[in-house]
CSV table of C-alpha atoms and ligand atoms in Angstrom, one decimal:
chain,number,residue,atom,x,y,z
A,1,MET,CA,0.0,0.0,0.0
A,2,LYS,CA,1.2,3.5,-0.7
A,3,ARG,CA,1.9,5.0,2.5
A,4,LYS,CA,4.1,7.6,4.4
A,5,THR,CA,5.3,7.7,7.8
A,6,PHE,CA,5.7,10.7,10.0
A,7,LEU,CA,6.5,11.7,13.7
A,8,ARG,CA,4.2,13.0,16.3
A,9,SER,CA,5.9,15.7,18.1
A,10,GLY,CA,8.1,14.3,20.8
A,11,LEU,CA,7.9,10.7,19.6
A,12,ALA,CA,10.7,8.8,18.3
A,13,ALA,CA,10.3,7.6,14.6
A,14,LEU,CA,11.2,4.0,15.2
A,15,SER,CA,10.6,3.1,18.7
A,16,MET,CA,11.2,-0.4,20.1
A,17,VAL,CA,8.0,-1.2,21.6
A,18,ALA,CA,8.9,-2.4,25.0
A,19,VAL,CA,5.6,-3.8,25.9
A,20,ALA,CA,5.8,-6.0,22.7
A,21,ALA,CA,9.3,-7.1,23.4
A,22,LEU,CA,8.6,-8.0,26.9
A,23,GLY,CA,5.1,-9.5,26.7
A,24,ALA,CA,4.3,-10.9,23.3
A,25,CYS,CA,5.1,-14.6,23.0
A,26,SER,CA,3.6,-16.0,19.8
A,27,SER,CA,1.4,-19.1,20.1
A,28,GLY,CA,3.6,-21.7,18.6
A,29,GLY,CA,4.2,-23.7,15.8
A,30,ASP,CA,1.1,-24.9,14.0
A,31,GLY,CA,2.4,-24.2,10.5
A,32,GLY,CA,1.7,-20.6,9.7
A,33,SER,CA,4.0,-18.7,7.4
A,34,ALA,CA,4.7,-15.7,9.6
A,35,GLY,CA,8.4,-15.8,8.6
A,36,SER,CA,9.5,-17.6,11.8
A,37,GLY,CA,7.1,-20.5,11.4
A,38,VAL,CA,4.8,-19.6,14.4
A,39,THR,CA,1.1,-18.4,14.4
A,40,ILE,CA,0.3,-15.1,15.8
A,41,SER,CA,-2.9,-15.0,17.6
A,42,LEU,CA,-4.5,-11.6,17.0
A,43,GLY,CA,-7.8,-10.2,18.5
A,44,PHE,CA,-9.5,-7.4,16.5
A,45,SER,CA,-12.4,-5.3,17.6
A,46,GLN,CA,-14.1,-3.6,14.6
A,47,VAL,CA,-16.3,-0.4,15.0
A,48,GLY,CA,-19.2,-1.9,13.2
A,49,ALA,CA,-20.7,-2.4,9.8
A,50,GLU,CA,-22.1,1.2,9.3
A,51,SER,CA,-20.7,2.0,5.8
A,52,GLY,CA,-19.4,0.7,2.6
A,53,TRP,CA,-15.9,2.0,3.7
A,54,ARG,CA,-16.3,-0.3,6.7
A,55,ALA,CA,-17.2,-3.3,4.8
A,56,ALA,CA,-14.2,-2.8,2.7
A,57,ASN,CA,-11.9,-2.3,5.6
A,58,THR,CA,-13.1,-5.5,7.3
A,59,LYS,CA,-12.6,-7.5,3.9
A,60,SER,CA,-9.0,-6.1,3.9
A,61,ILE,CA,-8.3,-7.3,7.4
A,62,GLN,CA,-9.8,-10.6,7.1
A,63,GLU,CA,-8.1,-11.3,3.7
A,64,SER,CA,-4.6,-10.2,5.2
A,65,LEU,CA,-4.7,-11.9,8.7
A,66,THR,CA,-5.2,-15.4,7.2
A,67,ALA,CA,-3.7,-18.8,8.5
A,68,GLU,CA,-1.6,-18.9,5.3
A,69,ASN,CA,-0.1,-15.6,6.3
A,70,GLY,CA,0.7,-16.9,9.7
A,71,PHE,CA,-2.2,-15.4,11.8
A,72,LYS,CA,-5.1,-16.8,14.0
A,73,LEU,CA,-7.7,-13.9,13.7
A,74,SER,CA,-10.3,-13.4,16.2
A,75,PHE,CA,-12.7,-10.8,15.0
A,76,SER,CA,-15.6,-8.9,16.7
A,77,ASP,CA,-18.0,-6.3,15.6
A,78,ALA,CA,-18.8,-3.6,18.2
A,79,GLN,CA,-22.0,-2.3,16.6
A,80,GLN,CA,-20.7,1.2,17.0
A,81,LYS,CA,-20.6,0.9,20.8
A,82,GLN,CA,-17.5,1.6,22.9
A,83,GLU,CA,-18.7,-0.6,25.7
A,84,ASN,CA,-18.8,-3.6,23.2
A,85,GLN,CA,-15.3,-2.8,22.2
A,86,ILE,CA,-13.9,-2.6,25.7
A,87,GLN,CA,-15.7,-5.9,26.4
A,88,ALA,CA,-14.2,-7.5,23.3
A,89,LEU,CA,-10.7,-6.3,24.2
A,90,ARG,CA,-10.8,-7.4,27.8
A,91,SER,CA,-12.0,-11.0,26.5
A,92,TYR,CA,-9.0,-11.1,24.1
A,93,ILE,CA,-6.6,-10.0,27.0
A,94,ALA,CA,-8.0,-12.9,29.0
A,95,GLN,CA,-7.5,-15.2,26.2
A,96,GLY,CA,-3.9,-14.1,26.1
A,97,VAL,CA,-3.8,-13.2,22.4
A,98,ASP,CA,-0.3,-12.3,21.1
A,99,VAL,CA,-1.6,-9.1,19.7
A,100,LEU,CA,-4.6,-6.6,20.1
A,101,ALA,CA,-5.9,-4.4,17.3
A,102,PHE,CA,-8.8,-2.1,17.1
A,103,SER,CA,-10.3,0.7,15.4
A,104,PRO,CA,-11.8,2.9,18.2
A,105,VAL,CA,-15.4,4.0,17.9
A,106,VAL,CA,-14.6,7.2,19.7
A,107,GLU,CA,-11.5,9.1,20.6
A,108,THR,CA,-11.6,9.1,24.5
A,109,GLY,CA,-12.0,6.6,27.3
A,110,TRP,CA,-9.6,4.1,26.5
A,111,ASP,CA,-6.8,4.5,29.0
A,112,ALA,CA,-7.9,1.9,31.6
A,113,VAL,CA,-8.3,-1.0,29.0
A,114,LEU,CA,-5.1,0.0,27.3
A,115,GLN,CA,-3.3,-0.1,30.6
A,116,GLU,CA,-4.8,-3.6,31.3
A,117,ALA,CA,-3.3,-4.8,27.9
A,118,LYS,CA,0.2,-3.2,28.8
A,119,ASN,CA,0.1,-4.9,32.2
A,120,ALA,CA,-0.7,-8.2,30.5
A,121,GLY,CA,2.3,-7.7,28.2
A,122,ILE,CA,0.0,-7.6,25.0
A,123,PRO,CA,0.8,-4.9,22.5
A,124,VAL,CA,-1.9,-2.9,20.8
A,125,ILE,CA,-2.0,-1.7,17.2
A,126,LEU,CA,-4.6,1.1,16.2
A,127,THR,CA,-6.1,1.0,12.9
A,128,ASP,CA,-8.2,3.7,11.2
A,129,ARG,CA,-9.0,5.8,14.1
A,130,ALA,CA,-6.9,7.3,16.8
A,131,VAL,CA,-7.2,7.4,20.5
A,132,ASP,CA,-6.9,10.6,22.7
A,133,THR,CA,-4.4,9.4,25.4
A,134,THR,CA,-1.6,11.3,27.2
A,135,ASP,CA,0.5,8.1,27.3
A,136,ASP,CA,1.5,7.1,23.9
A,137,SER,CA,3.3,4.0,25.3
A,138,LEU,CA,-0.1,2.5,25.6
A,139,TYR,CA,-0.2,1.5,22.0
A,140,ALA,CA,2.7,0.2,19.7
A,141,SER,CA,1.5,1.9,16.2
A,142,PHE,CA,-1.4,3.7,14.6
A,143,ILE,CA,-2.1,2.9,11.0
A,144,GLY,CA,-4.6,5.2,9.1
A,145,SER,CA,-5.4,8.2,7.1
A,146,ASP,CA,-4.9,11.8,8.1
A,147,PHE,CA,-8.6,12.8,8.8
A,148,VAL,CA,-7.8,16.6,9.2
A,149,GLU,CA,-6.2,16.6,5.9
A,150,GLU,CA,-9.1,14.9,4.1
A,151,GLY,CA,-11.5,17.7,5.6
A,152,ARG,CA,-8.9,20.3,4.5
A,153,ARG,CA,-9.0,19.0,1.0
A,154,ALA,CA,-12.9,18.8,0.8
A,155,GLY,CA,-12.8,22.5,2.1
A,156,ALA,CA,-10.2,23.6,-0.3
A,157,TRP,CA,-12.0,22.3,-3.2
A,158,VAL,CA,-15.3,24.2,-2.1
A,159,LYS,CA,-13.3,27.4,-1.7
A,160,GLU,CA,-11.6,27.0,-5.1
A,161,ASN,CA,-14.7,26.2,-6.9
A,162,PHE,CA,-17.2,28.7,-5.3
A,163,ASP,CA,-14.6,31.6,-4.9
A,164,GLY,CA,-16.5,34.8,-4.1
A,165,GLU,CA,-20.0,33.3,-4.1
A,166,LYS,CA,-22.1,33.3,-1.0
A,167,LEU,CA,-22.6,29.7,-0.1
A,168,SER,CA,-25.0,28.2,2.6
A,169,ILE,CA,-23.4,24.7,3.6
A,170,VAL,CA,-25.0,21.9,5.8
A,171,GLU,CA,-22.8,19.4,7.3
A,172,LEU,CA,-23.4,15.8,8.2
A,173,GLN,CA,-21.2,14.7,10.8
A,174,GLY,CA,-19.8,11.2,11.4
A,175,THR,CA,-20.2,9.5,14.8
A,176,THR,CA,-20.0,12.0,17.7
A,177,GLY,CA,-16.7,12.0,19.5
A,178,SER,CA,-15.0,9.8,16.8
A,179,ALA,CA,-11.6,11.0,15.3
A,180,PRO,CA,-12.9,11.2,11.7
A,181,ALA,CA,-15.9,13.3,12.6
A,182,LEU,CA,-13.9,15.6,14.8
A,183,ASP,CA,-11.0,15.9,12.5
A,184,ARG,CA,-12.8,16.3,9.2
A,185,GLN,CA,-15.0,19.0,10.8
A,186,GLU,CA,-11.9,20.9,11.8
A,187,GLY,CA,-10.0,20.5,8.6
A,188,PHE,CA,-13.0,21.6,6.5
A,189,ALA,CA,-13.8,24.7,8.8
A,190,GLU,CA,-10.1,25.7,8.5
A,191,ALA,CA,-10.0,25.5,4.6
A,192,ILE,CA,-13.1,27.6,4.1
A,193,GLU,CA,-12.2,30.2,6.6
A,194,GLY,CA,-12.3,33.6,5.1
A,195,SER,CA,-14.5,32.7,2.2
A,196,ASP,CA,-18.2,33.5,1.6
A,197,ALA,CA,-19.1,29.8,2.4
A,198,LYS,CA,-20.7,29.5,5.8
A,199,ILE,CA,-21.9,26.3,7.6
A,200,ILE,CA,-25.6,27.0,8.4
A,201,ASP,CA,-26.2,23.7,10.1
A,202,SER,CA,-24.4,20.7,11.3
A,203,GLN,CA,-25.6,17.3,12.8
A,204,THR,CA,-24.4,13.9,13.1
A,205,GLY,CA,-25.8,11.2,10.8
A,206,ASP,CA,-23.6,8.5,12.6
A,207,PHE,CA,-21.7,7.7,9.2
A,208,THR,CA,-25.0,5.8,7.9
A,209,ARG,CA,-27.0,5.9,4.9
A,210,ALA,CA,-30.2,6.1,6.8
A,211,GLY,CA,-28.7,8.7,9.3
A,212,GLY,CA,-27.6,10.9,6.5
A,213,LYS,CA,-31.0,10.7,4.9
A,214,LYS,CA,-32.9,11.6,8.1
A,215,VAL,CA,-30.7,14.4,9.0
A,216,MET,CA,-30.9,16.0,5.4
A,217,GLU,CA,-34.8,15.6,5.5
A,218,GLY,CA,-34.6,17.8,8.8
A,219,PHE,CA,-32.1,20.3,7.1
A,220,LEU,CA,-34.4,20.6,4.1
A,221,ASN,CA,-37.4,21.2,6.4
A,222,SER,CA,-35.6,24.0,8.3
A,223,HIS,CA,-33.6,25.8,5.5
A,224,ASP,CA,-34.7,26.8,2.1
A,225,ASP,CA,-31.3,28.0,1.1
A,226,ILE,CA,-29.0,25.2,1.0
A,227,ASP,CA,-26.4,25.5,-1.7
A,228,LEU,CA,-23.8,22.5,-0.6
A,229,VAL,CA,-23.8,19.5,1.6
A,230,PHE,CA,-20.6,18.4,3.3
A,231,ALA,CA,-21.0,14.8,4.2
A,232,HIS,CA,-18.2,13.2,6.4
A,233,ASN,CA,-18.5,10.0,4.4
A,234,ASP,CA,-20.0,8.7,1.3
A,235,ASP,CA,-22.9,6.7,2.8
A,236,MET,CA,-24.4,9.9,4.4
A,237,GLY,CA,-24.1,11.8,1.2
A,238,LEU,CA,-25.9,9.0,-0.5
A,239,GLY,CA,-28.7,9.3,2.1
A,240,ALA,CA,-28.7,13.0,1.5
A,241,ILE,CA,-29.2,12.4,-2.2
A,242,GLU,CA,-32.4,10.3,-1.5
A,243,ALA,CA,-33.6,13.1,0.7
A,244,ILE,CA,-32.8,15.9,-1.9
A,245,GLN,CA,-34.6,13.9,-4.6
A,246,ALA,CA,-37.6,13.3,-2.4
A,247,ALA,CA,-37.8,17.1,-1.8
A,248,GLY,CA,-38.1,17.6,-5.7
A,249,LYS,CA,-34.5,19.0,-6.1
A,250,LYS,CA,-31.5,17.7,-8.3
A,251,PRO,CA,-28.5,16.4,-6.2
A,252,GLY,CA,-25.2,17.5,-7.5
A,253,ASP,CA,-26.9,20.4,-9.4
A,254,ASP,CA,-29.6,22.4,-7.3
A,255,ILE,CA,-27.7,21.2,-4.1
A,256,LYS,CA,-24.0,20.5,-4.6
A,257,ILE,CA,-22.4,17.6,-2.5
A,258,VAL,CA,-18.9,16.9,-1.3
A,259,THR,CA,-18.1,13.7,0.7
A,260,ILE,CA,-15.3,11.6,1.9
A,261,ASP,CA,-14.5,7.9,1.4
A,262,ALA,CA,-14.5,7.1,-2.4
A,263,VAL,CA,-16.2,3.7,-2.1
A,264,LYS,CA,-17.9,2.3,-5.2
A,265,ASP,CA,-21.3,3.5,-4.6
A,266,GLY,CA,-20.0,7.0,-3.9
A,267,MET,CA,-17.8,6.9,-6.9
A,268,GLN,CA,-20.7,5.8,-9.0
A,269,ALA,CA,-22.8,8.8,-7.7
A,270,LEU,CA,-20.1,11.0,-8.5
A,271,ALA,CA,-19.7,9.8,-12.0
A,272,ASP,CA,-23.4,10.0,-12.5
A,273,GLY,CA,-23.3,14.0,-11.4
A,274,LYS,CA,-25.2,13.6,-8.1
A,275,ILE,CA,-22.0,14.2,-6.0
A,276,ASN,CA,-19.6,16.8,-7.0
A,277,TYR,CA,-16.4,15.9,-5.3
A,278,ILE,CA,-14.9,13.1,-3.2
A,279,VAL,CA,-11.9,13.0,-1.0
A,280,GLU,CA,-10.7,9.4,-0.7
A,281,CYS,CA,-10.1,7.5,2.6
A,282,ASN,CA,-8.2,4.4,1.8
A,283,PRO,CA,-9.7,1.4,3.8
A,284,MET,CA,-7.0,-1.2,2.7
A,285,LEU,CA,-5.3,-1.4,6.0
A,286,GLY,CA,-4.9,-5.1,6.4
A,287,GLU,CA,-1.6,-5.7,4.7
A,288,ASP,CA,0.0,-2.9,7.0
A,289,LEU,CA,-1.5,-4.4,10.0
A,290,ALA,CA,-0.1,-7.9,9.3
A,291,GLU,CA,3.4,-6.5,8.6
A,292,ILE,CA,3.3,-4.4,11.9
A,293,ALA,CA,2.0,-7.2,14.0
A,294,LYS,CA,4.7,-9.5,12.8
A,295,LYS,CA,7.3,-7.0,13.8
A,296,VAL,CA,5.9,-6.1,17.0
A,297,VAL,CA,5.6,-9.8,18.1
A,298,ALA,CA,9.3,-10.3,16.7
A,299,GLY,CA,10.3,-7.5,19.1
A,300,GLU,CA,11.5,-5.4,16.1
A,301,PRO,CA,11.2,-1.5,15.9
A,302,VAL,CA,8.0,-0.3,14.3
A,303,GLU,CA,6.9,3.0,13.1
A,304,LYS,CA,4.5,4.8,15.7
A,305,ARG,CA,2.6,6.4,13.1
A,306,ILE,CA,1.8,5.2,9.5
A,307,VAL,CA,-0.2,7.6,7.4
A,308,VAL,CA,-2.0,6.1,4.5
A,309,GLU,CA,-2.2,8.3,1.4
A,310,ASP,CA,-5.5,9.2,-0.1
A,311,ALA,CA,-6.6,10.5,-3.4
A,312,ALA,CA,-9.5,12.8,-4.6
A,313,PHE,CA,-11.8,12.7,-7.4
A,314,THR,CA,-13.8,15.1,-9.6
A,315,GLN,CA,-16.8,13.6,-11.6
A,316,GLU,CA,-14.7,13.0,-14.7
A,317,GLN,CA,-11.9,11.3,-12.7
A,318,ALA,CA,-14.4,9.1,-11.0
A,319,ALA,CA,-15.8,7.9,-14.3
A,320,GLU,CA,-12.3,7.0,-15.3
A,321,ALA,CA,-11.3,5.3,-12.0
A,322,LEU,CA,-14.5,3.2,-11.6
A,323,PRO,CA,-13.8,0.4,-13.8
A,324,ASN,CA,-10.7,-0.5,-11.9
A,325,ARG,CA,-11.8,0.5,-8.4
A,326,GLN,CA,-11.2,-2.3,-5.8
A,327,TYR,CA,-13.7,-1.1,-3.3
B,401,LIG,O1,-13.0,5.9,10.3
B,401,LIG,C1,-13.3,5.9,9.0
B,401,LIG,C2,-14.8,6.2,8.7
B,401,LIG,O2,-15.6,5.4,9.3
B,401,LIG,C3,-15.1,6.2,7.2
B,401,LIG,O3,-14.9,7.4,6.6
B,401,LIG,C4,-16.7,6.0,7.4
B,401,LIG,O4,-17.3,5.6,6.2
B,401,LIG,C5,-16.5,4.9,8.4
B,401,LIG,O5,-17.7,4.6,9.0
C-alpha cells in the first residue's frame, strides 16, 4: 500500500515497543508462514458495519490476517458501541492473544483497558482511528489516514470552486466523538475560513446512509437556502441524495454535495453527477496491520504512526477510475 510515515511531536520515529518485546510470545508452531514458522493470535475489535468503507476495511483485514499468512484472527463487531469494544478487548486479553488491534469507535475513554493490555504484556495496534491519550506508550503503532487533511482537501475544493460566491453549507457529521468526525470538521472549517461559504447547520448522521437521509430531511425542512452538503462519508452523502430527490430537487446541481471515502457507490454517484467531489479515505489497512503485527511480536522496531495516502476525485476522474476500483 502507498503510505508515508511521520513523527508525532516528541515521539521517536522508530521506537522499540517495550511492551511487545517484553510480553508478546507467539502461540507456537502450527504451520503458519509468519516468517518464523509460528502463528500469531490477534484479537481485532471492529467499529461495526455502518458503511461501505467499513465493509471494505473488514474485508481487507480478514483477507490479510489469514492462516496462510501466519495468523489466527479473532474478529468481533462492536456495533458502533464503545462498551462492546472494551468488552471484546478484555476478552482477548483474558484469552492471552499475542496482539490486540482495534479501530476505536470514539477517541476518548481507552486508557484503562489499554493499561490492562500493557500490564498483560500484550501490544496494541490502532487501525483507522486514533485514541486521545496522554500516554502514547499504551499502543505500539497507529495505521490510518490523516482525517484533518481529508477535511481540508474537501474545504479547499469548495473554496476554489465557489470563490467569491455566497454559499450556505450544511454538514453531515460522522459519529459524535469519533476521530474522523472531529478531524474532518476541523479541517473543512479551516479550509473555508475567510471565504463567503458558511456552515449554517451541522448534525451527526452517525456515518450511516439512513442517518444521512434523516438528518438531510430535517435540514431541508428547516432551511430553504441550502447550496451545498458536506458529508463526512459517502454513505451519508448517498442518504442525502435520497432526501434531496424526495424534496423535488436535483442533487449535484440544485444542491452540490462533497463527501469523503470514495467507495464504489459514492464513486458511481459522483460519475453520475449526483455528487460533485470526493476525497478518498483508503480502507485497505490489512496488509500494513499484518506487517506491523509480525514486527511487534518479533520485538522489532515499528513506526509509531503510519499515514495512509488518499486520492481525491472530480466527476470526470471518478468515471475514469470506476472500472478498476477495488472497493
Ligand atoms: O473511520 C473511517 C470512517 O468510518 C469512514 O470514513 C466512514 O465511512 C466509516 O464509517
